[in-house]
Coordinates of N, CA and C and ligand atoms in Angstrom, one line a residue:
M1 N -29.2 -25.0 -21.2 CA -30.5 -25.6 -21.6 C -31.3 -24.9 -22.7
I2 N -31.5 -25.7 -23.7 CA -32.3 -24.9 -24.9 C -33.7 -25.6 -25.0
F3 N -34.8 -24.8 -25.2 CA -36.1 -25.3 -25.4 C -36.3 -24.6 -26.8
E4 N -36.8 -25.5 -27.7 CA -37.3 -24.9 -29.2 C -38.7 -25.2 -29.0
V5 N -39.6 -24.3 -29.2 CA -41.0 -24.3 -29.1 C -41.8 -24.3 -30.4
L6 N -42.4 -25.3 -30.9 CA -43.2 -25.2 -32.2 C -44.5 -24.8 -31.9
T7 N -45.0 -23.6 -32.5 CA -46.4 -23.3 -32.1 C -46.9 -22.3 -33.4
I8 N -48.1 -22.2 -33.3 CA -48.7 -21.3 -34.2 C -49.2 -20.0 -33.6
F9 N -49.3 -20.0 -32.0 CA -49.3 -18.9 -31.2 C -48.1 -18.0 -30.6
P10 N -46.9 -17.8 -31.4 CA -45.7 -17.4 -30.5 C -46.0 -16.4 -29.6
G11 N -47.2 -15.6 -29.8 CA -47.4 -14.4 -28.9 C -47.7 -14.8 -27.5
M12 N -48.3 -16.1 -27.3 CA -48.6 -16.6 -26.0 C -47.3 -16.8 -25.1
F13 N -46.2 -16.8 -25.6 CA -45.1 -16.9 -24.9 C -44.4 -15.8 -24.4
S14 N -44.9 -14.4 -24.8 CA -44.0 -13.4 -24.6 C -44.1 -13.0 -23.1
S15 N -45.4 -12.8 -22.5 CA -45.3 -12.3 -21.3 C -44.8 -13.3 -20.2
P16 N -45.2 -14.4 -20.2 CA -44.5 -15.5 -19.1 C -43.0 -15.5 -19.2
L17 N -42.4 -15.2 -20.4 CA -40.8 -15.3 -20.5 C -40.3 -14.1 -20.2
S18 N -41.0 -12.9 -20.0 CA -40.4 -11.5 -19.7 C -40.4 -11.0 -18.3
E19 N -40.8 -12.3 -17.5 CA -40.9 -11.8 -16.1 C -40.2 -12.8 -15.3
S20 N -39.7 -12.3 -14.0 CA -39.5 -12.9 -12.9 C -38.0 -14.1 -13.1
L21 N -38.2 -15.2 -12.6 CA -36.9 -16.1 -12.6 C -36.5 -16.6 -13.9
L22 N -37.5 -16.8 -14.8 CA -37.3 -17.4 -16.1 C -36.6 -16.3 -16.9
K23 N -37.0 -15.0 -16.7 CA -36.4 -13.7 -17.7 C -35.2 -13.6 -17.3
K24 N -34.7 -13.8 -15.9 CA -33.3 -13.6 -15.4 C -32.6 -15.0 -16.1
A25 N -33.1 -16.0 -15.9 CA -32.2 -16.9 -16.6 C -31.9 -16.7 -18.0
L26 N -33.0 -16.2 -18.8 CA -32.8 -16.1 -20.1 C -31.8 -15.0 -20.2
D27 N -31.9 -13.9 -19.4 CA -30.8 -12.9 -19.6 C -29.3 -13.2 -19.2
K28 N -29.2 -14.1 -18.3 CA -28.0 -14.6 -17.9 C -27.3 -15.7 -19.0
G29 N -28.2 -16.2 -19.8 CA -27.7 -17.0 -21.0 C -27.7 -18.5 -20.5
I30 N -28.3 -18.9 -19.3 CA -28.1 -20.1 -18.8 C -29.5 -20.9 -19.3
L31 N -30.3 -20.3 -19.9 CA -31.8 -20.7 -20.4 C -31.9 -20.1 -21.9
E32 N -32.1 -20.8 -22.7 CA -32.4 -20.5 -24.2 C -33.7 -20.8 -24.7
I33 N -34.5 -20.0 -25.0 CA -35.9 -20.5 -25.5 C -36.2 -19.9 -27.0
R34 N -36.4 -20.8 -28.0 CA -36.5 -20.4 -29.3 C -38.0 -20.7 -29.6
I35 N -38.8 -19.8 -29.9 CA -40.3 -19.9 -30.0 C -40.3 -19.8 -31.5
R36 N -40.7 -20.8 -32.3 CA -40.7 -20.9 -33.8 C -42.2 -21.2 -34.3
N37 N -42.4 -20.1 -35.1 CA -43.8 -20.1 -35.7 C -43.9 -21.2 -36.7
L38 N -44.9 -22.0 -36.6 CA -45.2 -23.2 -37.5 C -45.6 -22.7 -38.8
R39 N -46.1 -21.3 -38.9 CA -46.4 -20.8 -40.2 C -45.1 -20.6 -41.1
D40 N -43.9 -20.4 -40.3 CA -42.9 -20.3 -41.1 C -42.2 -21.4 -41.7
Y41 N -42.7 -22.7 -41.3 CA -42.6 -24.0 -42.0 C -43.3 -24.4 -43.1
T42 N -44.4 -23.7 -43.5 CA -45.3 -23.9 -44.5 C -44.9 -23.6 -45.9
E43 N -45.4 -24.1 -46.8 CA -44.9 -23.8 -48.2 C -45.9 -23.4 -49.2
D44 N -47.3 -23.3 -48.7 CA -48.4 -22.7 -49.6 C -48.5 -21.3 -49.5
K45 N -49.1 -20.9 -50.2 CA -49.4 -19.4 -50.3 C -50.1 -18.9 -49.0
H46 N -51.1 -19.5 -48.4 CA -52.0 -19.2 -47.5 C -51.1 -19.5 -46.1
R47 N -50.0 -20.2 -46.2 CA -49.4 -20.6 -44.9 C -50.2 -21.4 -44.0
M48 N -50.9 -22.5 -44.7 CA -51.8 -23.1 -43.7 C -51.2 -24.2 -42.9
T49 N -51.5 -24.2 -41.6 CA -51.3 -25.2 -40.8 C -52.2 -26.0 -40.4
D50 N -53.5 -25.9 -40.8 CA -54.4 -27.0 -40.6 C -55.3 -27.3 -41.7
D51 N -56.1 -28.4 -41.5 CA -57.0 -28.9 -42.7 C -58.1 -29.7 -42.0
Y52 N -59.1 -29.8 -42.9 CA -60.2 -30.7 -42.6 C -59.9 -32.2 -42.1
P53 N -60.5 -33.1 -41.6 CA -60.1 -34.2 -41.0 C -60.8 -35.3 -42.0
Y54 N -59.8 -36.3 -42.5 CA -60.4 -37.2 -43.3 C -61.4 -38.1 -42.4
G55 N -62.6 -38.6 -43.2 CA -63.4 -39.3 -42.5 C -64.6 -38.3 -41.8
G56 N -64.3 -36.9 -42.0 CA -65.4 -36.1 -41.3 C -65.2 -35.7 -39.9
G57 N -66.2 -35.0 -39.4 CA -66.2 -34.8 -38.1 C -65.9 -32.9 -37.8
A58 N -66.1 -32.7 -36.5 CA -66.1 -31.4 -36.2 C -64.5 -31.0 -36.1
G59 N -64.2 -29.7 -36.3 CA -62.9 -29.1 -36.1 C -62.0 -29.4 -37.3
M60 N -60.7 -28.9 -37.0 CA -59.6 -29.1 -37.9 C -58.3 -29.7 -37.2
V61 N -57.7 -30.4 -38.3 CA -56.5 -31.0 -37.7 C -55.3 -30.5 -38.2
M62 N -54.1 -30.4 -37.4 CA -52.7 -30.0 -37.8 C -52.4 -30.8 -38.8
K63 N -51.7 -30.0 -40.0 CA -51.3 -30.8 -41.1 C -49.9 -31.3 -40.5
P64 N -49.4 -32.5 -41.3 CA -48.1 -33.1 -40.9 C -47.0 -32.3 -41.4
E65 N -46.9 -31.6 -42.5 CA -45.6 -31.1 -43.0 C -44.9 -30.0 -42.3
P66 N -45.8 -29.0 -41.9 CA -44.9 -28.0 -41.0 C -44.1 -28.4 -39.8
V67 N -45.0 -29.3 -39.0 CA -44.3 -29.8 -37.8 C -43.0 -30.9 -37.9
I68 N -43.2 -31.5 -38.8 CA -42.2 -32.5 -39.3 C -41.0 -31.7 -39.9
R69 N -41.3 -30.8 -40.8 CA -40.1 -30.1 -41.2 C -39.4 -29.3 -40.3
A70 N -40.1 -28.8 -39.3 CA -39.6 -27.9 -38.2 C -38.6 -28.9 -37.5
V71 N -39.2 -29.9 -37.0 CA -38.4 -31.0 -36.0 C -37.2 -31.6 -36.8
E72 N -37.6 -31.8 -38.1 CA -36.3 -32.3 -38.9 C -35.1 -31.3 -39.0
E73 N -35.7 -30.1 -39.2 CA -34.5 -29.0 -39.4 C -33.7 -29.0 -38.3
I74 N -34.3 -28.9 -37.3 CA -33.8 -28.6 -35.8 C -32.9 -29.7 -35.5
K75 N -33.3 -31.1 -35.7 CA -32.7 -32.2 -35.5 C -31.5 -32.4 -36.5
G76 N -31.6 -31.8 -37.6 CA -30.6 -31.8 -38.3 C -29.5 -31.1 -38.0
R77 N -29.6 -29.9 -37.5 CA -28.6 -29.1 -36.9 C -27.9 -29.6 -35.5
H78 N -29.1 -30.1 -34.7 CA -28.8 -30.6 -33.4 C -29.2 -31.9 -33.1
P79 N -28.4 -33.0 -33.4 CA -29.0 -34.1 -33.4 C -29.3 -34.7 -32.2
E80 N -28.7 -34.1 -31.0 CA -29.2 -34.6 -29.7 C -30.6 -34.1 -29.4
A81 N -31.1 -33.1 -29.9 CA -32.4 -32.7 -29.5 C -33.5 -33.7 -29.5
R82 N -34.3 -33.7 -28.6 CA -35.3 -34.5 -28.3 C -36.8 -34.1 -28.4
S83 N -37.6 -34.5 -29.0 CA -39.0 -33.9 -29.1 C -40.1 -34.2 -28.3
I84 N -40.8 -33.6 -27.7 CA -42.0 -33.8 -27.1 C -43.2 -33.2 -27.6
L85 N -44.5 -34.1 -27.7 CA -45.3 -33.6 -28.1 C -46.3 -33.3 -26.6
L86 N -46.8 -32.1 -26.5 CA -47.9 -31.9 -25.5 C -49.0 -32.3 -25.8
T87 N -49.7 -33.2 -24.9 CA -51.1 -33.9 -25.5 C -51.5 -34.5 -24.1
P88 N -53.0 -34.2 -24.0 CA -53.8 -34.9 -22.7 C -53.6 -36.4 -23.1
Q89 N -53.0 -37.1 -24.1 CA -52.9 -38.6 -24.1 C -51.4 -38.8 -23.8
G90 N -50.5 -38.1 -23.4 CA -49.2 -38.4 -23.1 C -49.0 -39.0 -21.8
E91 N -47.7 -39.3 -21.4 CA -47.4 -39.7 -19.9 C -47.8 -38.4 -18.9
P92 N -48.0 -38.8 -17.9 CA -48.3 -37.6 -16.8 C -47.1 -37.1 -16.5
F93 N -47.2 -35.8 -16.3 CA -45.8 -35.0 -16.0 C -45.9 -34.7 -14.6
H94 N -44.8 -35.2 -14.1 CA -44.3 -35.2 -12.6 C -43.2 -34.7 -12.1
Q95 N -43.1 -34.2 -11.1 CA -41.6 -33.7 -10.5 C -40.5 -34.4 -11.1
K96 N -40.6 -35.7 -11.1 CA -39.4 -36.8 -11.4 C -39.1 -36.6 -12.9
V97 N -40.3 -36.4 -13.6 CA -40.1 -36.2 -15.1 C -39.5 -34.8 -15.5
A98 N -39.7 -33.7 -14.7 CA -39.0 -32.4 -14.7 C -37.4 -32.7 -14.5
R99 N -37.3 -33.4 -13.2 CA -35.9 -33.5 -12.9 C -34.9 -34.2 -14.0
E100 N -35.6 -35.4 -14.6 CA -34.9 -36.2 -15.6 C -34.6 -35.2 -16.8
M101 N -35.6 -34.5 -17.2 CA -35.7 -33.8 -18.5 C -34.3 -32.7 -18.2
S102 N -34.3 -32.3 -16.8 CA -33.3 -31.2 -16.8 C -31.9 -31.6 -17.2
A103 N -31.7 -33.1 -17.3 CA -30.4 -33.6 -17.4 C -30.1 -33.6 -18.9
H104 N -31.1 -33.4 -19.8 CA -30.8 -33.4 -21.3 C -30.7 -31.9 -21.9
P105 N -29.7 -31.6 -22.5 CA -29.8 -30.0 -22.9 C -30.4 -29.4 -24.0
H106 N -31.3 -30.3 -24.6 CA -31.9 -29.6 -26.0 C -33.2 -30.3 -26.1
W107 N -34.3 -29.6 -25.9 CA -35.9 -30.0 -26.1 C -36.4 -29.4 -27.1
I108 N -37.0 -30.0 -27.9 CA -38.3 -29.6 -28.9 C -39.6 -29.7 -28.3
L109 N -40.4 -28.7 -28.1 CA -41.6 -28.9 -27.6 C -42.7 -28.5 -28.6
I110 N -43.5 -29.5 -29.0 CA -44.6 -29.3 -30.0 C -45.9 -29.1 -29.2
C111 N -46.4 -27.8 -29.6 CA -47.5 -27.6 -29.3 C -48.8 -27.9 -30.2
G112 N -49.7 -28.9 -29.7 CA -50.8 -29.1 -30.6 C -51.7 -28.1 -30.6
R113 N -52.7 -28.1 -31.6 CA -53.9 -27.1 -31.4 C -55.1 -27.8 -32.1
Y114 N -56.0 -27.1 -32.2 CA -57.2 -27.5 -32.8 C -57.7 -28.7 -32.3
E115 N -58.4 -29.6 -32.9 CA -58.9 -30.7 -32.4 C -57.9 -32.0 -32.3
G116 N -57.0 -31.7 -33.0 CA -55.8 -32.7 -33.1 C -54.7 -32.6 -34.2
L117 N -54.0 -33.6 -34.1 CA -52.6 -33.4 -34.8 C -52.7 -34.7 -35.8
D118 N -52.2 -34.6 -37.1 CA -52.1 -35.6 -37.9 C -51.2 -36.9 -37.3
E119 N -51.9 -38.0 -37.3 CA -51.0 -39.1 -36.5 C -49.5 -39.3 -37.1
R120 N -49.4 -38.9 -38.4 CA -48.2 -39.0 -38.9 C -46.9 -38.3 -38.2
V121 N -47.2 -37.2 -37.8 CA -46.6 -36.5 -36.8 C -46.0 -37.2 -35.8
R122 N -46.7 -38.1 -35.1 CA -46.7 -38.7 -33.9 C -45.6 -39.7 -34.3
L123 N -45.8 -40.4 -35.7 CA -44.9 -41.5 -36.0 C -43.6 -41.2 -36.4
T124 N -43.5 -39.8 -36.9 CA -42.0 -39.7 -37.4 C -41.4 -38.6 -36.7
A125 N -41.9 -37.9 -35.8 CA -41.3 -36.7 -35.2 C -41.3 -36.7 -33.7
V126 N -41.8 -37.4 -33.1 CA -42.3 -37.2 -31.6 C -41.6 -38.4 -30.9
D127 N -40.5 -38.1 -30.0 CA -39.8 -38.8 -29.3 C -40.6 -39.4 -28.1
R128 N -41.3 -38.5 -27.4 CA -42.1 -38.5 -26.0 C -43.3 -37.9 -26.2
E129 N -44.5 -37.9 -25.5 CA -45.7 -37.5 -25.3 C -45.9 -37.3 -24.0
I130 N -46.2 -35.9 -23.6 CA -46.5 -35.4 -22.1 C -47.8 -34.8 -22.0
S131 N -48.6 -35.1 -20.8 CA -49.7 -34.4 -20.6 C -49.3 -33.8 -19.1
I132 N -50.1 -32.5 -18.9 CA -49.6 -31.8 -17.7 C -51.0 -32.2 -16.8
G133 N -52.0 -32.9 -17.2 CA -53.1 -33.2 -16.2 C -54.1 -33.7 -16.7
D134 N -55.1 -34.4 -16.3 CA -56.3 -34.9 -16.8 C -57.4 -33.9 -17.1
Y135 N -57.1 -32.9 -17.8 CA -58.2 -32.0 -18.2 C -57.7 -31.5 -19.8
V136 N -58.5 -30.9 -20.5 CA -58.2 -30.7 -21.9 C -58.1 -29.0 -22.1
L137 N -56.8 -28.8 -22.6 CA -56.6 -27.3 -22.7 C -57.0 -26.9 -24.4
T138 N -57.0 -25.7 -24.5 CA -57.2 -25.3 -25.9 C -55.9 -25.6 -26.7
G139 N -55.0 -25.9 -26.2 CA -53.5 -26.3 -27.0 C -52.4 -26.6 -26.1
G140 N -51.5 -26.7 -26.7 CA -50.2 -27.1 -25.9 C -49.2 -26.1 -25.4
E141 N -49.6 -24.8 -25.7 CA -48.7 -23.8 -25.4 C -48.5 -23.6 -23.9
I142 N -49.7 -23.6 -23.2 CA -49.6 -23.5 -21.8 C -48.9 -24.6 -21.0
P143 N -49.3 -25.9 -21.6 CA -48.5 -27.1 -20.8 C -47.1 -26.7 -21.3
A144 N -46.7 -26.4 -22.4 CA -45.1 -26.1 -22.7 C -44.5 -25.2 -21.8
L145 N -45.1 -24.2 -21.4 CA -44.8 -23.0 -20.4 C -44.5 -23.7 -19.1
V146 N -45.6 -24.7 -18.9 CA -45.4 -25.5 -17.5 C -44.3 -26.3 -17.4
L147 N -43.9 -27.1 -18.7 CA -42.5 -27.9 -18.6 C -41.5 -27.0 -18.5
I148 N -41.5 -25.9 -19.4 CA -40.1 -25.2 -19.2 C -39.9 -24.6 -17.9
D149 N -40.9 -24.2 -17.3 CA -40.9 -23.7 -15.9 C -40.3 -24.6 -14.8
A150 N -41.1 -25.7 -14.9 CA -40.5 -26.8 -13.7 C -39.3 -27.4 -14.2
V151 N -38.7 -27.6 -15.4 CA -37.4 -28.2 -15.6 C -36.4 -27.0 -15.6
S152 N -36.7 -25.8 -15.8 CA -35.7 -24.7 -15.7 C -35.3 -24.5 -14.2
R153 N -36.4 -24.8 -13.2 CA -35.9 -24.6 -11.7 C -34.7 -25.6 -11.4
Y154 N -34.2 -26.7 -12.2 CA -33.2 -27.4 -12.0 C -32.0 -27.1 -12.6
I155 N -32.1 -26.1 -13.4 CA -30.7 -25.6 -14.0 C -29.9 -24.8 -12.9
P156 N -28.9 -25.0 -12.6 CA -28.1 -24.4 -11.6 C -28.0 -22.8 -12.1
G157 N -28.2 -22.1 -11.0 CA -28.4 -20.6 -11.1 C -29.7 -20.0 -11.5
V158 N -30.6 -20.8 -11.9 CA -32.0 -20.4 -11.9 C -32.9 -19.8 -10.6
L159 N -32.6 -20.7 -9.5 CA -33.2 -20.2 -8.4 C -32.1 -19.5 -7.5
G160 N -32.8 -18.5 -6.9 CA -31.8 -17.8 -6.0 C -31.1 -18.6 -5.2
C161 N -31.8 -19.4 -4.5 CA -31.2 -20.2 -3.1 C -31.1 -21.8 -3.7
A162 N -29.9 -22.2 -3.9 CA -29.7 -23.5 -4.5 C -30.4 -24.5 -3.7
G163 N -30.7 -24.4 -2.5 CA -31.2 -25.5 -1.7 C -32.8 -25.7 -2.0
S164 N -33.3 -24.7 -2.4 CA -34.7 -24.8 -2.6 C -35.3 -25.7 -3.6
V165 N -34.5 -25.8 -4.5 CA -35.2 -26.9 -5.5 C -35.6 -28.3 -4.9
E166 N -34.8 -28.5 -3.9 CA -34.8 -30.0 -3.3 C -35.8 -29.8 -2.1
E167 N -35.9 -28.8 -1.6 CA -36.8 -28.7 -0.5 C -38.3 -28.7 -0.3
E168 N -38.7 -28.3 -1.6 CA -40.0 -27.9 -1.8 C -41.0 -29.2 -1.7
S169 N -42.3 -28.9 -1.9 CA -43.4 -30.2 -2.0 C -42.9 -30.9 -3.2
F170 N -43.2 -32.2 -2.9 CA -43.3 -33.1 -3.9 C -41.8 -33.8 -4.1
V171 N -40.7 -32.9 -3.9 CA -39.4 -33.2 -4.0 C -39.2 -34.4 -3.1
Q172 N -39.3 -34.4 -2.0 CA -39.3 -35.3 -0.8 C -40.4 -36.2 -0.9
G173 N -41.5 -35.9 -1.6 CA -42.7 -36.8 -1.9 C -43.7 -36.5 -1.0
L174 N -43.8 -35.3 -0.3 CA -44.6 -34.9 0.5 C -45.1 -33.5 0.3
L175 N -46.2 -32.9 0.8 CA -46.5 -31.5 0.5 C -45.7 -30.7 1.4
E176 N -45.6 -29.6 1.1 CA -44.8 -28.4 2.0 C -45.6 -28.2 3.4
Y177 N -44.6 -27.9 4.3 CA -45.2 -27.3 5.6 C -45.5 -25.9 5.6
P178 N -46.6 -25.4 6.4 CA -46.8 -24.0 6.4 C -45.5 -23.1 6.6
Q179 N -45.7 -21.9 5.8 CA -44.5 -20.9 6.1 C -45.2 -19.8 6.7
Y180 N -44.3 -19.1 7.5 CA -44.8 -17.9 8.0 C -43.7 -16.8 7.9
T181 N -44.0 -15.4 7.9 CA -43.2 -14.3 7.9 C -43.6 -13.4 8.9
R182 N -43.0 -12.1 8.9 CA -43.7 -11.3 9.8 C -44.8 -10.5 9.3
P183 N -45.6 -10.2 10.2 CA -45.7 -9.9 11.7 C -46.0 -11.3 12.6
P184 N -45.4 -11.3 13.9 CA -45.5 -12.7 14.6 C -47.0 -12.7 14.9
V185 N -47.9 -11.8 15.0 CA -49.3 -12.0 15.2 C -50.0 -10.9 14.1
F186 N -50.9 -11.6 13.3 CA -51.7 -11.0 12.4 C -53.2 -11.4 12.4
R187 N -54.0 -10.5 12.7 CA -55.3 -10.5 13.2 C -55.7 -11.9 14.0
E188 N -54.9 -11.6 15.2 CA -55.0 -12.5 16.3 C -54.6 -14.0 16.0
M189 N -53.8 -14.2 14.7 CA -53.4 -15.5 14.4 C -51.8 -15.3 14.7
A190 N -51.3 -16.0 15.6 CA -49.9 -15.9 15.9 C -49.2 -17.1 15.2
V191 N -47.9 -16.7 14.8 CA -47.1 -17.7 14.2 C -46.7 -18.8 15.5
P192 N -46.6 -20.2 15.0 CA -46.3 -20.9 15.9 C -45.3 -20.8 16.6
E193 N -45.2 -21.0 18.1 CA -44.1 -20.6 19.0 C -42.9 -21.3 18.5
I194 N -42.9 -22.5 18.2 CA -41.5 -23.2 17.8 C -40.7 -22.4 16.9
L195 N -41.4 -21.8 15.8 CA -40.5 -21.4 14.8 C -39.9 -20.1 15.2
L196 N -40.2 -19.5 16.3 CA -39.5 -18.2 16.9 C -38.4 -18.7 17.9
S197 N -38.4 -20.0 18.2 CA -37.5 -20.6 19.4 C -36.0 -20.5 19.1
G198 N -35.6 -20.6 17.7 CA -34.1 -20.7 17.1 C -33.7 -22.2 17.5
N199 N -34.8 -23.0 18.0 CA -34.1 -24.4 18.0 C -34.1 -25.2 16.7
H200 N -33.4 -25.2 16.0 CA -33.3 -25.8 14.7 C -33.6 -27.4 14.5
A201 N -33.5 -28.0 15.3 CA -33.6 -29.4 15.3 C -35.2 -29.6 15.5
Q202 N -35.6 -28.8 16.6 CA -37.2 -28.8 16.8 C -37.8 -28.4 15.7
I203 N -37.6 -27.3 15.0 CA -38.2 -26.6 13.9 C -38.3 -27.7 12.8
E204 N -37.1 -28.3 12.6 CA -37.1 -29.6 11.4 C -38.3 -30.6 11.8
R205 N -38.2 -30.8 13.2 CA -39.2 -31.7 13.5 C -40.5 -31.5 13.2
W206 N -40.7 -30.3 13.4 CA -42.2 -29.7 13.4 C -42.5 -29.6 12.1
R207 N -41.5 -29.2 11.1 CA -42.0 -29.1 9.8 C -42.4 -30.4 9.1
Q208 N -41.4 -31.4 9.4 CA -41.6 -32.5 9.0 C -43.0 -33.1 9.3
R209 N -43.2 -33.0 10.6 CA -44.8 -33.3 11.1 C -45.8 -32.7 10.4
E210 N -45.6 -31.4 10.2 CA -46.6 -30.5 9.3 C -46.8 -31.0 8.1
S211 N -45.7 -31.4 7.5 CA -45.8 -32.0 6.2 C -46.3 -33.3 6.0
L212 N -46.2 -34.0 7.0 CA -46.9 -35.4 7.0 C -48.6 -35.0 7.5
R213 N -48.8 -34.3 8.3 CA -50.3 -33.8 8.4 C -50.8 -33.4 7.3
R214 N -50.3 -32.5 6.5 CA -50.9 -32.0 5.3 C -51.1 -33.0 4.4
T215 N -50.0 -33.8 4.1 CA -50.1 -34.7 3.1 C -51.4 -35.9 3.3
L216 N -51.2 -36.3 4.5 CA -52.4 -37.1 4.8 C -53.7 -36.7 4.6
A217 N -53.8 -35.4 5.0 CA -55.3 -34.7 4.7 C -55.5 -34.5 3.5
R218 N -54.4 -34.1 2.7 CA -55.0 -33.6 1.2 C -54.6 -34.6 0.3
R219 N -53.4 -35.2 0.3 CA -53.0 -36.0 -0.7 C -52.6 -37.3 0.0
P220 N -53.4 -38.2 0.6 CA -52.9 -39.4 1.3 C -52.2 -40.5 0.1
D221 N -52.6 -40.3 -1.3 CA -52.1 -41.1 -2.4 C -50.4 -40.9 -2.4
L222 N -50.0 -39.8 -2.0 CA -48.5 -39.4 -2.1 C -47.8 -40.2 -0.9
L223 N -48.3 -40.7 0.0 CA -47.6 -41.3 1.2 C -47.1 -42.8 0.7
D224 N -47.8 -43.3 -0.1 CA -47.6 -44.8 -0.6 C -46.3 -44.8 -1.2
R225 N -45.8 -43.9 -2.0 CA -44.5 -43.4 -2.5 C -43.5 -42.8 -1.9
A226 N -44.0 -42.0 -0.8 CA -42.7 -41.2 0.0 C -42.0 -42.0 0.7
P227 N -40.7 -41.5 1.0 CA -39.6 -42.2 1.6 C -40.0 -41.8 3.0
L228 N -40.4 -42.7 3.9 CA -40.7 -42.5 5.3 C -40.0 -43.0 6.2
S229 N -39.5 -42.4 7.2 CA -38.8 -42.8 8.2 C -39.8 -43.9 9.4
E230 N -39.2 -44.3 10.1 CA -40.0 -45.2 11.2 C -40.8 -44.1 12.1
E231 N -40.1 -42.8 12.4 CA -40.6 -41.9 13.2 C -41.7 -41.3 12.5
D232 N -41.6 -41.1 11.0 CA -42.8 -40.4 10.1 C -43.9 -41.5 10.4
Q233 N -43.7 -42.7 10.2 CA -44.6 -43.8 10.1 C -45.5 -43.8 11.4
A234 N -44.6 -43.6 12.6 CA -45.2 -43.8 13.8 C -46.4 -42.5 14.0
F235 N -45.7 -41.4 13.5 CA -46.5 -40.1 13.8 C -47.8 -40.2 12.7
L236 N -47.7 -40.7 11.6 CA -48.9 -41.0 10.9 C -50.1 -41.7 11.3
E237 N -49.5 -42.8 12.1 CA -50.4 -43.7 12.8 C -51.3 -43.1 13.7
E238 N -50.3 -42.2 14.6 CA -51.0 -41.4 15.5 C -52.2 -40.3 15.0
L239 N -51.6 -39.7 14.0 CA -52.6 -38.9 13.4 C -54.0 -39.7 12.9
K240 N -53.8 -40.8 12.3 CA -54.9 -41.7 11.8 C -55.7 -42.0 13.2
G241 N -55.2 -42.6 14.2 CA -55.8 -42.7 15.4 C -56.8 -41.7 15.7
Q242 N -56.0 -40.3 15.6 CA -57.1 -39.0 16.1 C -58.2 -39.0 15.2
E243 N -58.0 -39.4 13.9 CA -59.2 -39.2 13.1 C -60.6 -40.1 13.4
K244 N -60.3 -41.2 14.0 CA -61.4 -42.2 14.5 C -62.1 -41.9 15.5
Ligands
ADE1 N1 -53.0 -30.0 -24.6 C1 -54.1 -29.7 -24.4 N2 -54.6 -30.2 -23.0 C2 -53.3 -30.8 -22.7 C3 -52.7 -31.3 -21.4 N3 -53.7 -31.5 -20.5 N4 -51.6 -31.7 -21.1 C4 -50.8 -31.5 -22.5 N5 -51.2 -30.9 -23.7 C5 -52.5 -30.5 -23.7

């Protein structure tokens, strides 16, 4: 999987990509991330990537030429590459989007900056616009890292344990159940007995119920979309009854 990142702040990517699982994936060659400095795609003496907005107003706007030149150059060499603009105006990023993206081998991530980006970039060089949430960040660099991280987890060999990508929160449409490790008692808080029982069927059932309990308490909106068995539904009804 290849990510080409277009940014005016290439330094923002160094430390997140030099630690942990992403670093290992890069070292193994199963993930490739090419950080491209948009200043390298300018043609003026001062290597300007922004300019004043037509019509006036506060702040600067990213110029169209460097971004469009970069996207066209990459697509010229790799016609299969698809471009994404990170923007609060984009479609919401969800686990499902991450999974879908992992099926495509080559992405160009455009990190917007300043107060905006010339509209003509959207019209000519952007295949898709994605937002990582309803808040405004200083630019698209951190959102690009969020996408890279979430999508890379689906590349075979990135996670140590192959099962974990499908088990965690959101994949089943529910929040994750509580996890424990040693010691069995910490500050008088004991690990739930069932987890020490060795009875895997019972443990599975307990975990599913804790997932349901947590999702109902914290993110009831997720329950509308989660695939629920009859037993799950009965348990939720029981929980709701207890609330009253
Ligand atoms: N750029 C600034 N804020 C953003 C957000 N929430 N998502 C994606 N890109 C952004």
